[in-house]
Coordinates of C-alpha atoms and ligand atoms in Angstrom, one line a residue:
M674 CA -0.3 7.0 2.5
V675 CA 2.2 6.8 -0.3
D676 CA 2.6 9.6 -2.8
M677 CA 1.2 9.0 -6.3
D678 CA 4.5 10.2 -7.8
K679 CA 6.3 7.4 -6.0
I680 CA 3.9 4.8 -7.5
V681 CA 4.2 6.3 -11.0
S682 CA 8.0 6.2 -10.8
L683 CA 8.1 2.7 -9.4
C684 CA 5.7 1.6 -12.2
K685 CA 7.9 3.0 -14.9
R686 CA 11.2 1.8 -13.4
R687 CA 10.1 -1.7 -12.9
G688 CA 8.0 -2.2 -16.0
F689 CA 4.5 -2.0 -14.5
I690 CA 3.0 0.9 -16.4
F691 CA 4.4 3.4 -19.0
Q692 CA 3.0 6.6 -20.3
S693 CA 1.3 6.0 -23.7
S694 CA 3.4 7.2 -26.7
E695 CA 6.1 8.5 -24.3
I696 CA 8.7 9.0 -27.1
Y697 CA 6.3 11.5 -28.7
G698 CA 5.8 13.5 -25.5
G699 CA 3.2 11.2 -24.1
L700 CA -0.5 11.2 -23.8
G701 CA -1.8 12.1 -20.3
S702 CA -5.1 10.2 -20.8
A703 CA -3.8 6.7 -21.7
W704 CA -1.2 4.3 -20.2
D705 CA 0.5 1.1 -21.4
Y706 CA 1.0 -1.9 -19.1
G707 CA 4.6 -3.2 -19.3
P708 CA 5.9 -6.8 -18.7
L709 CA 5.0 -6.9 -15.0
G710 CA 1.9 -4.7 -15.4
V711 CA 0.2 -6.9 -17.9
E712 CA 0.7 -9.9 -15.6
F713 CA -0.6 -8.0 -12.6
K714 CA -3.7 -6.6 -14.3
N715 CA -4.4 -10.0 -15.9
N716 CA -4.4 -11.5 -12.4
V717 CA -6.9 -9.0 -11.2
K718 CA -9.2 -9.7 -14.1
R719 CA -8.7 -13.4 -13.9
L720 CA -9.7 -13.4 -10.2
W721 CA -12.7 -11.3 -10.8
W722 CA -13.8 -13.6 -13.6
R723 CA -13.1 -16.8 -11.5
D724 CA -14.9 -15.5 -8.4
N725 CA -17.9 -14.0 -10.2
V726 CA -18.4 -16.4 -13.1
H727 CA -16.6 -19.7 -12.7
L728 CA -17.4 -20.2 -9.0
R729 CA -21.1 -19.4 -9.3
D730 CA -24.0 -21.3 -10.8
D731 CA -26.0 -18.1 -11.4
M732 CA -23.5 -16.3 -13.7
V733 CA -22.4 -16.6 -17.3
G734 CA -19.9 -14.6 -19.4
L735 CA -20.1 -12.4 -22.5
D736 CA -17.7 -10.5 -24.7
A737 CA -19.6 -8.0 -26.8
A738 CA -18.1 -5.7 -29.5
I739 CA -16.8 -2.3 -28.7
T740 CA -18.6 -0.7 -31.7
M741 CA -22.4 -1.0 -31.6
H742 CA -25.4 0.1 -33.6
P743 CA -25.8 3.9 -33.1
K744 CA -29.4 3.4 -31.9
V745 CA -28.1 1.5 -28.8
W746 CA -26.7 4.8 -27.5
E747 CA -29.9 6.6 -28.2
A748 CA -32.0 4.0 -26.4
S749 CA -29.6 3.9 -23.4
G750 CA -29.8 7.7 -23.0
H751 CA -26.1 8.2 -23.6
V752 CA -26.4 10.4 -26.7
A753 CA -28.7 12.8 -24.9
G754 CA -27.4 12.7 -21.4
F755 CA -24.0 11.2 -20.9
S756 CA -22.1 14.3 -20.0
D757 CA -20.2 16.0 -17.2
P758 CA -20.2 19.7 -16.3
F759 CA -17.0 21.4 -17.2
T760 CA -15.4 24.8 -16.4
G761 CA -12.5 26.4 -18.2
C762 CA -9.9 28.9 -17.1
G763 CA -10.0 32.2 -18.8
A764 CA -6.3 32.7 -18.3
C765 CA -4.6 29.4 -19.2
G766 CA -7.4 27.7 -21.1
R767 CA -7.3 24.5 -19.0
H768 CA -10.6 22.6 -18.5
Y769 CA -11.8 20.8 -15.4
R770 CA -14.8 18.9 -14.2
A771 CA -16.9 21.5 -12.4
D772 CA -18.1 19.1 -9.8
Q773 CA -14.5 18.1 -9.0
I774 CA -12.8 21.5 -9.1
F775 CA -12.1 21.6 -5.4
D776 CA -10.5 18.2 -5.5
A777 CA -8.4 19.4 -8.4
I778 CA -7.3 22.5 -6.5
W779 CA -6.6 20.4 -3.4
N780 CA -4.3 18.1 -5.5
S781 CA -2.7 20.8 -7.6
R782 CA 1.0 21.4 -7.5
W783 CA 0.6 25.0 -6.2
F784 CA -1.9 24.1 -3.5
R785 CA 0.2 21.2 -2.3
A786 CA 3.3 23.5 -2.2
L787 CA 1.3 26.1 -0.3
N788 CA 0.1 23.5 2.2
K789 CA 3.7 22.3 2.7
M790 CA 4.9 25.8 3.3
L791 CA 2.1 26.5 5.8
E792 CA 3.2 23.5 7.8
G793 CA 6.9 24.7 7.8
P794 CA 8.7 26.8 10.5
A795 CA 8.4 30.1 8.6
A796 CA 4.6 29.9 8.7
K797 CA 4.6 28.9 12.3
K798 CA 6.5 32.1 13.2
D799 CA 4.5 34.5 11.0
E800 CA 1.9 32.9 8.8
W801 CA 0.8 36.0 7.1
R802 CA 4.3 37.1 6.1
A803 CA 5.1 33.5 5.0
I804 CA 2.2 33.4 2.6
W805 CA 3.2 36.7 1.2
N806 CA 6.8 35.5 0.7
W807 CA 5.6 32.3 -0.8
A808 CA 3.3 34.3 -3.2
D809 CA 6.3 36.4 -4.2
S810 CA 8.6 33.4 -4.9
E811 CA 7.4 29.8 -5.5
A812 CA 3.9 30.8 -6.5
K813 CA 5.3 32.8 -9.4
K814 CA 6.4 29.5 -11.0
L815 CA 3.7 27.2 -9.8
A816 CA 0.7 29.5 -10.1
P817 CA 1.7 32.5 -12.2
N818 CA -1.8 33.8 -12.4
F819 CA -2.5 33.6 -8.7
L820 CA -3.5 37.0 -7.7
A821 CA -1.2 37.2 -4.7
A822 CA 1.7 36.2 -7.0
R823 CA 0.9 39.1 -9.4
S824 CA -0.3 41.9 -7.3
P825 CA 2.1 44.2 -5.6
N826 CA -0.7 45.5 -3.4
M827 CA -1.4 42.1 -1.8
P828 CA -0.6 42.9 1.8
T829 CA -3.3 45.6 1.8
N830 CA -5.7 43.3 0.0
M831 CA -5.0 40.6 2.5
E832 CA -5.8 42.9 5.4
V833 CA -9.1 43.7 3.7
T834 CA -9.9 40.0 3.5
G835 CA -9.3 39.5 7.1
F836 CA -6.0 37.6 7.4
P837 CA -4.7 35.8 9.3
F838 CA -7.4 33.3 9.2
E839 CA -8.2 30.7 11.9
G840 CA -9.9 27.3 12.0
A841 CA -9.2 23.7 11.6
E842 CA -7.2 22.2 8.8
D843 CA -9.5 22.0 5.9
G844 CA -11.7 24.9 6.8
R845 CA -8.6 27.1 7.2
Y846 CA -7.4 26.6 3.7
K847 CA -10.9 26.7 2.2
R848 CA -11.3 30.1 3.8
F849 CA -7.9 31.1 2.5
L850 CA -8.9 30.3 -1.0
A851 CA -12.3 31.8 -0.7
N852 CA -10.7 35.0 0.6
L853 CA -8.2 35.1 -2.2
A854 CA -10.9 34.4 -4.8
S855 CA -13.0 37.2 -3.4
V856 CA -10.1 39.6 -3.7
G857 CA -9.7 38.6 -7.3
A858 CA -13.4 38.5 -8.0
K859 CA -14.3 41.9 -6.8
G860 CA -17.7 40.7 -6.1
N861 CA -18.1 38.7 -9.4
R862 CA -19.6 35.3 -8.6
T863 CA -18.0 33.5 -11.6
M864 CA -14.6 33.9 -10.0
D865 CA -15.4 31.8 -6.9
V866 CA -12.7 29.3 -7.5
L867 CA -9.0 29.4 -8.6
C868 CA -7.5 27.5 -11.5
P869 CA -5.7 24.3 -10.3
N870 CA -3.2 24.9 -13.1
C871 CA -2.3 28.6 -13.0
G872 CA -4.1 30.0 -9.9
A873 CA -6.2 32.5 -11.8
A874 CA -9.6 33.4 -10.6
Q875 CA -11.2 33.2 -14.0
M876 CA -13.1 29.9 -14.1
S877 CA -16.1 29.9 -16.4
E878 CA -19.7 29.0 -15.5
P879 CA -20.1 25.1 -15.7
R880 CA -21.5 23.7 -19.0
P881 CA -22.1 20.1 -20.0
A882 CA -19.6 18.2 -22.2
S883 CA -20.5 14.9 -23.8
L884 CA -18.3 12.0 -22.7
M885 CA -19.0 10.0 -25.9
L886 CA -16.1 9.4 -28.2
E887 CA -17.3 9.4 -31.8
T888 CA -16.0 7.1 -34.5
F889 CA -16.9 6.5 -38.1
L890 CA -17.3 3.0 -39.6
G891 CA -16.7 2.8 -43.4
P892 CA -14.1 4.1 -45.8
V893 CA -15.9 7.2 -47.0
R894 CA -16.7 9.8 -44.4
E895 CA -19.9 11.0 -46.2
T896 CA -21.5 7.5 -46.2
A897 CA -19.9 6.1 -43.1
I898 CA -21.9 5.2 -40.0
K899 CA -21.3 7.5 -37.2
T900 CA -21.3 5.7 -33.9
Y901 CA -19.4 5.7 -30.6
L902 CA -16.7 3.8 -28.9
R903 CA -18.7 2.2 -26.0
P904 CA -18.5 4.2 -22.7
E905 CA -19.5 1.0 -20.7
T906 CA -19.7 -2.7 -21.4
A907 CA -23.2 -2.9 -19.9
Q908 CA -25.2 -2.0 -23.0
G909 CA -23.6 -5.0 -24.9
T910 CA -25.1 -7.1 -22.2
F911 CA -28.6 -5.6 -22.3
V912 CA -28.9 -6.0 -26.0
N913 CA -27.8 -9.6 -25.8
F914 CA -30.2 -10.4 -22.9
D915 CA -32.5 -12.6 -25.0
N916 CA -29.6 -14.3 -26.8
V917 CA -28.0 -15.3 -23.6
L918 CA -31.3 -16.3 -22.0
Q919 CA -32.2 -18.6 -24.9
A920 CA -28.8 -20.1 -25.2
S921 CA -28.0 -20.7 -21.5
R922 CA -31.6 -21.5 -20.4
K923 CA -30.9 -19.7 -17.1
K924 CA -33.7 -18.9 -14.7
L925 CA -34.0 -15.7 -12.7
P926 CA -32.0 -14.7 -10.7
F927 CA -28.9 -14.9 -13.0
G928 CA -26.2 -12.6 -14.1
I929 CA -24.1 -11.8 -17.2
A930 CA -20.5 -10.7 -16.7
Q931 CA -18.3 -8.8 -19.1
M932 CA -14.8 -7.4 -19.0
G933 CA -13.4 -5.1 -21.7
K934 CA -12.3 -1.7 -22.9
S935 CA -14.5 1.3 -22.6
F936 CA -13.9 4.8 -23.7
R937 CA -14.9 8.2 -22.3
N938 CA -13.9 11.6 -23.4
E939 CA -13.1 12.7 -19.8
I940 CA -12.7 16.4 -19.2
T941 CA -9.9 15.9 -16.7
P942 CA -8.1 12.6 -17.0
G943 CA -5.5 12.2 -14.4
N944 CA -4.3 10.8 -11.1
F945 CA -2.3 8.2 -13.1
T946 CA -4.5 5.3 -14.3
F947 CA -7.4 6.4 -12.0
R948 CA -9.1 8.4 -14.7
T949 CA -8.2 7.8 -18.4
R950 CA -10.1 8.1 -21.7
E951 CA -9.5 4.5 -22.5
F952 CA -9.9 2.0 -19.7
E953 CA -11.1 -1.5 -18.8
Q954 CA -14.3 -2.4 -17.0
M955 CA -15.5 -5.5 -15.2
E956 CA -19.2 -5.3 -15.1
I957 CA -22.0 -7.6 -14.0
E958 CA -25.7 -7.2 -14.9
F959 CA -27.6 -9.4 -12.5
F960 CA -31.2 -9.9 -13.4
V961 CA -33.7 -10.6 -10.7
M962 CA -37.5 -10.8 -10.1
P963 CA -39.0 -7.4 -9.3
G964 CA -39.6 -7.3 -5.6
T965 CA -36.4 -9.2 -4.8
D966 CA -34.2 -6.4 -6.2
E967 CA -33.5 -4.7 -2.9
E968 CA -32.3 -7.8 -1.2
W969 CA -30.1 -8.8 -4.1
H970 CA -28.7 -5.3 -4.3
Q971 CA -27.5 -5.5 -0.7
R972 CA -26.1 -9.0 -1.2
W973 CA -24.0 -7.7 -4.1
I974 CA -22.8 -4.7 -2.1
D975 CA -21.6 -7.0 0.6
E976 CA -20.0 -9.4 -1.8
R977 CA -18.1 -6.8 -3.8
F978 CA -16.9 -5.0 -0.6
A979 CA -15.5 -8.3 0.7
W980 CA -13.9 -9.2 -2.6
Y981 CA -11.3 -6.4 -2.5
Q982 CA -10.4 -7.3 1.1
K983 CA -10.0 -10.9 0.2
Y984 CA -7.1 -10.0 -2.1
G985 CA -5.3 -7.7 0.3
I986 CA -7.0 -4.3 0.4
R987 CA -6.7 -3.2 4.0
Q988 CA -10.0 -2.6 5.9
E989 CA -9.1 0.9 6.9
N990 CA -8.6 2.0 3.2
I991 CA -11.9 0.9 1.8
R992 CA -15.5 2.0 2.5
L993 CA -19.0 2.1 1.1
R994 CA -20.7 5.3 0.2
E995 CA -24.4 5.6 -0.3
H996 CA -25.5 7.9 -3.1
E997 CA -27.5 10.9 -2.1
K998 CA -31.0 11.1 -3.7
D999 CA -29.9 14.0 -5.9
E1000 CA -26.9 12.1 -7.2
L1001 CA -28.9 9.1 -8.4
A1002 CA -29.7 8.6 -12.1
F1003 CA -33.4 9.2 -12.5
Y1004 CA -34.1 5.5 -13.1
A1005 CA -31.9 4.2 -10.3
K1006 CA -33.5 3.0 -7.1
R1007 CA -30.3 3.0 -5.1
C1008 CA -26.6 3.2 -5.7
V1009 CA -23.7 2.5 -3.4
D1010 CA -20.0 3.1 -4.3
V1011 CA -17.1 1.1 -3.1
E1012 CA -14.5 3.8 -2.4
Y1013 CA -10.8 3.4 -1.8
L1014 CA -8.4 5.8 -0.1
F1015 CA -6.2 6.7 -3.0
P1016 CA -3.3 9.1 -2.5
M1017 CA -5.6 11.9 -3.7
G1018 CA -8.3 11.0 -1.3
W1019 CA -11.4 8.7 -1.1
S1020 CA -12.5 7.9 -4.7
E1021 CA -14.8 5.5 -6.4
L1022 CA -13.5 2.0 -7.1
E1023 CA -16.8 0.4 -8.1
G1024 CA -20.4 1.5 -8.4
I1025 CA -23.2 -0.9 -7.4
A1026 CA -26.6 0.3 -8.7
N1027 CA -30.1 -1.0 -8.7
R1028 CA -31.2 0.1 -12.2
A1029 CA -34.7 -1.4 -12.0
D1030 CA -36.1 -2.3 -15.4
Y1031 CA -34.9 0.8 -17.2
D1032 CA -32.4 -0.7 -19.7
L1033 CA -34.4 -3.7 -20.9
K1034 CA -37.5 -1.5 -21.3
Q1035 CA -35.6 1.1 -23.3
H1036 CA -34.0 -1.4 -25.7
S1037 CA -37.4 -3.2 -26.1
Q1038 CA -39.0 0.1 -27.0
Y1039 CA -36.2 1.3 -29.4
S1040 CA -35.5 -2.0 -31.1
G1041 CA -39.1 -3.3 -31.2
K1042 CA -37.9 -6.6 -29.8
A1043 CA -39.4 -7.5 -26.4
L1044 CA -36.6 -8.2 -23.9
E1045 CA -38.7 -10.2 -21.4
Y1046 CA -38.6 -13.2 -19.2
F1047 CA -41.3 -15.8 -18.9
D1048 CA -42.0 -16.7 -15.3
E1049 CA -43.2 -20.3 -15.5
E1050 CA -44.5 -20.4 -11.9
N1051 CA -46.9 -17.5 -12.4
K1052 CA -47.3 -18.1 -16.2
Q1053 CA -46.6 -14.5 -17.0
K1054 CA -44.1 -12.4 -18.9
L1055 CA -42.1 -9.8 -17.0
I1056 CA -39.2 -7.5 -17.3
P1057 CA -36.5 -8.3 -14.8
Y1058 CA -34.9 -5.8 -12.6
V1059 CA -31.1 -5.4 -12.8
I1060 CA -28.4 -5.0 -10.2
E1061 CA -25.2 -3.7 -11.7
P1062 CA -21.9 -4.0 -9.9
A1063 CA -19.6 -2.0 -12.2
A1064 CA -15.9 -2.1 -11.4
G1065 CA -12.8 -0.7 -13.2
A1066 CA -10.0 -3.1 -13.9
D1067 CA -7.4 -0.3 -14.0
R1068 CA -8.7 1.4 -10.8
S1069 CA -8.7 -1.9 -9.0
T1070 CA -5.2 -2.7 -10.2
L1071 CA -4.1 0.8 -9.0
A1072 CA -5.8 0.3 -5.6
F1073 CA -4.1 -3.1 -5.1
L1074 CA -0.8 -1.5 -6.0
V1075 CA -1.1 1.5 -3.7
D1076 CA -2.3 -0.7 -0.9
A1077 CA 0.6 -3.1 -1.2
Y1078 CA 3.3 -0.4 -1.2
H1079 CA 5.4 -0.3 1.9
E1080 CA 8.7 1.3 2.8
E1081 CA 10.7 0.0 5.7
E1082 CA 14.2 0.0 7.2
V1083 CA 16.1 -3.2 7.2
K1084 CA 19.6 -3.2 8.6
G1085 CA 19.9 0.5 8.1
E1086 CA 18.8 0.5 4.5
K1087 CA 15.5 1.4 3.0
R1088 CA 13.5 -1.6 1.7
V1089 CA 10.6 -1.0 -0.7
V1090 CA 8.2 -3.9 -0.8
L1091 CA 4.9 -4.5 -2.5
R1092 CA 3.0 -6.8 -0.2
F1093 CA 0.8 -8.3 -2.9
H1094 CA -1.5 -11.2 -2.2
P1095 CA 0.2 -14.2 -3.9
E1096 CA -2.8 -14.5 -6.4
I1097 CA -2.4 -10.9 -7.4
A1098 CA 1.4 -10.8 -7.6
P1099 CA 2.7 -10.6 -11.2
T1100 CA 5.6 -13.0 -10.5
K1101 CA 5.0 -15.8 -8.1
I1102 CA 8.5 -17.2 -7.7
A1103 CA 12.0 -16.0 -8.5
V1104 CA 14.7 -18.6 -8.8
L1105 CA 18.1 -17.2 -7.9
P1106 CA 21.5 -18.9 -8.2
L1107 CA 23.8 -18.0 -5.4
L1108 CA 26.8 -18.2 -7.7
K1109 CA 26.4 -17.6 -11.4
K1110 CA 29.8 -18.9 -12.4
Y1111 CA 29.1 -22.3 -10.9
D1112 CA 27.7 -24.3 -13.8
R1113 CA 25.9 -26.9 -11.7
I1114 CA 24.1 -24.2 -9.7
V1115 CA 23.0 -22.4 -12.8
E1116 CA 21.8 -25.6 -14.5
T1117 CA 19.8 -26.7 -11.5
A1118 CA 18.3 -23.2 -11.1
K1119 CA 17.3 -23.1 -14.7
R1120 CA 15.8 -26.6 -14.6
L1121 CA 13.9 -25.6 -11.5
T1122 CA 12.6 -22.5 -13.2
A1123 CA 11.3 -24.5 -16.1
D1124 CA 9.5 -26.9 -13.8
L1125 CA 7.9 -24.4 -11.5
R1126 CA 6.7 -22.3 -14.5
K1127 CA 4.3 -25.1 -15.5
R1128 CA 2.3 -24.1 -12.4
W1129 CA 3.3 -20.6 -11.4
F1130 CA 4.7 -17.7 -13.3
T1131 CA 8.4 -18.0 -12.3
V1132 CA 11.5 -15.9 -13.3
Y1133 CA 15.2 -16.7 -13.2
D1134 CA 17.6 -13.9 -12.4
D1135 CA 21.4 -14.0 -11.9
T1136 CA 22.3 -10.4 -12.8
A1137 CA 23.3 -9.2 -9.3
S1138 CA 24.4 -10.3 -5.8
I1139 CA 21.8 -12.3 -3.8
G1140 CA 21.0 -9.3 -1.5
R1141 CA 20.3 -7.1 -4.5
L1142 CA 18.2 -9.8 -6.2
Y1143 CA 16.1 -10.1 -3.1
R1144 CA 15.5 -6.4 -2.9
R1145 CA 14.5 -6.3 -6.6
Q1146 CA 11.9 -9.0 -6.1
D1147 CA 10.6 -7.3 -3.0
E1148 CA 10.1 -4.1 -5.0
V1149 CA 7.9 -5.9 -7.6
G1150 CA 6.1 -8.0 -4.9
T1151 CA 7.3 -11.5 -5.7
P1152 CA 6.1 -13.5 -2.7
Y1153 CA 8.8 -16.2 -2.8
C1154 CA 12.4 -16.5 -3.9
V1155 CA 14.1 -19.9 -4.3
T1156 CA 17.8 -19.9 -3.9
V1157 CA 20.1 -22.6 -5.3
D1158 CA 23.5 -22.8 -3.6
V1159 CA 26.6 -24.9 -3.4
Q1160 CA 25.0 -27.3 -0.8
T1161 CA 22.1 -27.9 -3.2
V1162 CA 24.4 -29.3 -5.9
G1163 CA 27.4 -30.3 -3.8
D1164 CA 31.2 -29.8 -4.4
E1165 CA 34.4 -31.7 -3.8
K1166 CA 34.0 -31.2 -0.1
A1167 CA 30.5 -32.3 0.4
P1168 CA 27.9 -34.2 -1.6
A1169 CA 24.7 -32.5 -2.8
D1170 CA 22.0 -32.1 -0.2
D1171 CA 19.3 -31.6 -2.9
Q1172 CA 17.7 -28.8 -0.9
V1173 CA 16.9 -25.2 -1.7
T1174 CA 16.2 -22.1 0.3
I1175 CA 12.8 -20.5 0.1
R1176 CA 12.7 -16.9 1.3
D1177 CA 9.4 -15.2 2.2
R1178 CA 9.0 -11.6 1.0
D1179 CA 7.1 -10.2 4.0
T1180 CA 9.0 -11.7 6.9
M1181 CA 12.3 -12.2 5.1
Q1182 CA 12.4 -15.6 6.9
Q1183 CA 13.9 -18.6 5.2
V1184 CA 13.1 -22.3 5.0
R1185 CA 15.2 -25.1 3.6
V1186 CA 13.3 -27.8 1.7
A1187 CA 14.1 -30.8 -0.3
L1188 CA 13.9 -30.4 -4.1
S1189 CA 11.6 -33.4 -4.2
S1190 CA 9.0 -31.6 -2.0
L1191 CA 9.4 -28.1 -3.4
E1192 CA 6.2 -28.2 -5.4
T1193 CA 4.1 -29.4 -2.5
V1194 CA 5.6 -26.8 -0.2
M1195 CA 5.0 -24.1 -2.8
A1196 CA 1.4 -25.0 -3.2
K1197 CA 0.9 -24.5 0.6
L1198 CA 2.7 -21.2 0.5
M1199 CA 0.6 -19.9 -2.3
E1200 CA -2.4 -20.6 0.0
G1201 CA -0.8 -18.3 2.6
E1202 CA 0.6 -20.9 5.0
W1203 CA 4.0 -19.5 5.6
T1204 CA 3.8 -19.8 9.4
E1205 CA 3.2 -23.5 9.2
V1206 CA 5.9 -24.1 6.7
Y1207 CA 8.3 -22.1 8.7
R1208 CA 7.6 -24.1 11.8
D1209 CA 8.5 -27.3 10.0
H1210 CA 11.4 -26.2 7.9
G1211 CA 12.5 -22.8 9.2
V1212 CA 16.2 -21.7 9.2
S1213 CA 17.7 -18.3 10.1
K1214 CA 16.4 -15.0 8.8
E1215 CA 18.0 -13.4 5.7
Ligands
LIG1047 P1 -16.6 8.6 -12.0 O1 -17.6 9.2 -11.1 O2 -15.2 8.4 -11.3 O3 -16.4 9.3 -13.3 P2 -18.5 6.7 -12.8 O4 -19.4 6.7 -11.7 O5 -18.9 7.5 -14.0 O6 -17.0 7.1 -12.3 P3 -19.3 4.2 -13.7 O7 -20.0 4.6 -14.9 O8 -20.0 3.7 -12.6 O9 -18.2 5.3 -13.3 O10 -18.2 3.0 -14.2 C1 -17.9 1.9 -13.4 C2 -16.5 1.8 -13.1 O11 -15.6 2.0 -14.2 C3 -16.0 2.9 -12.1 O12 -16.3 2.6 -10.8 C4 -14.5 2.9 -12.4 O13 -13.8 1.9 -11.7 C5 -14.4 2.6 -13.9 N1 -14.2 3.9 -14.6 C6 -15.2 4.7 -15.0 N2 -14.6 5.8 -15.7 C7 -13.3 5.6 -15.7 C8 -12.2 6.3 -16.2 N3 -12.4 7.4 -16.9 N4 -11.0 5.7 -16.1 C9 -10.8 4.6 -15.4 N5 -11.8 3.9 -14.9 C10 -13.0 4.3 -15.0

């Protein structure tokens, strides 16, 4: 599995994603999508919309406002209950989600360094001494408040805690932490865990923190309306249920899809674009007859799980996780998460919940407007149940990126390649002139670029040698390069053959095709038919 640092650095270098306000020191909770990133994320959103709205009879779209009437958030339960438990470090003041503190420790710089050290030769020889040496050197920088890094009496304390510890991978380190914490805690329960930032054993008892981001509408603060930036797009859909129903004349079952920005004052944003305070969601509210909800829920779970794999996520990196009863919101009948194996471990990509009739009932009650459906068959009014597949555009984009990342050795050199599905790839085709000083080659390549662009996002690049240009395109996941050379345009020795070379990113194989059939061949390639095209037109490998 690729390291997140590698992904972050590739994203910055090649213009996928930049840190927000970087020239002012940056903001850890927001990210900007650069020239390739915006194309890439737009592709993810476009495919989600196409597959879930345009290709279905039972779905329509909506784009509701970000700021809504404050009562919406009372009715939905967000004002009273949309919070996460947090814990703060008494030594360095950092805050963390209490329910994710162990993950944060696991992924902290000091814990990763400790792990690496424990796998090294020094620890194999004498684990106990290696830990002590580590605490006395690297830990002083990475975790300055780590008890072992501060206490000169550590060897004695360690003996007391029963080192060296035994057990399998995870258990071993957990016990190590627990032992250290108990040394620091001196029996005090509040010091059970260590700070992921500084290593101190002074984390506070968990308390709830609201995730709602307040905002004020109007020029004068005293009279302004206090509301919130929406924490999800779903409520815009529920309050428009009747509008959409009347306008579209849809019959149950049918769904309303929305994509757009949401905001949450997350306690610990992090892991790149995985958790931010401003992010984009892709949410479906699918309304069904009560009694058919369980079947529809399962259908959506299966569909959404398949969707990620259709666009390239490898089977071994994606799974479904059923929510435990005590995890479920009080109104939810069942919830299943689609999880992806991100570099920091299995984490939620999308949540698919059966929300029963909770939302429509709440808004009917708070607004005084009945949000109901008239069942013509049984001549009765009812409140539909809702199935909600709620995905994140940024998290999906990150998962597609991580999954596509490959490093391999080609002719003794490292090749970084993003194996994007052609529909997801930000750039579909790169047209490369073999010689940039040869006017006819450049003219033909530029004309070709302009033609291909009408159908696929195509770039022209002549700023390096052909080998370098190929590597650059590999690194940003461009599925096909088209090279124009002397044979294409002809010279005094030979007439033009009017053919170009297409090179496949993944196999690095090449085919030679006539300019006149380029568009037809490209259309086949975009459908993933390289093998067939190679059989008909293949030439030697790069
Ligand atoms: P988590 O448990 O990770 O906080 P959640 O269960 O609160 O997520 P939902 O309310 O189900 O998330 O939101 C639906 C989707 O929106 C998530 O699956 C995720 O893809 C995306 N999402 C939610 N919060 C964030 C965030 N802070 N940053 C980026 N994407 C997010």
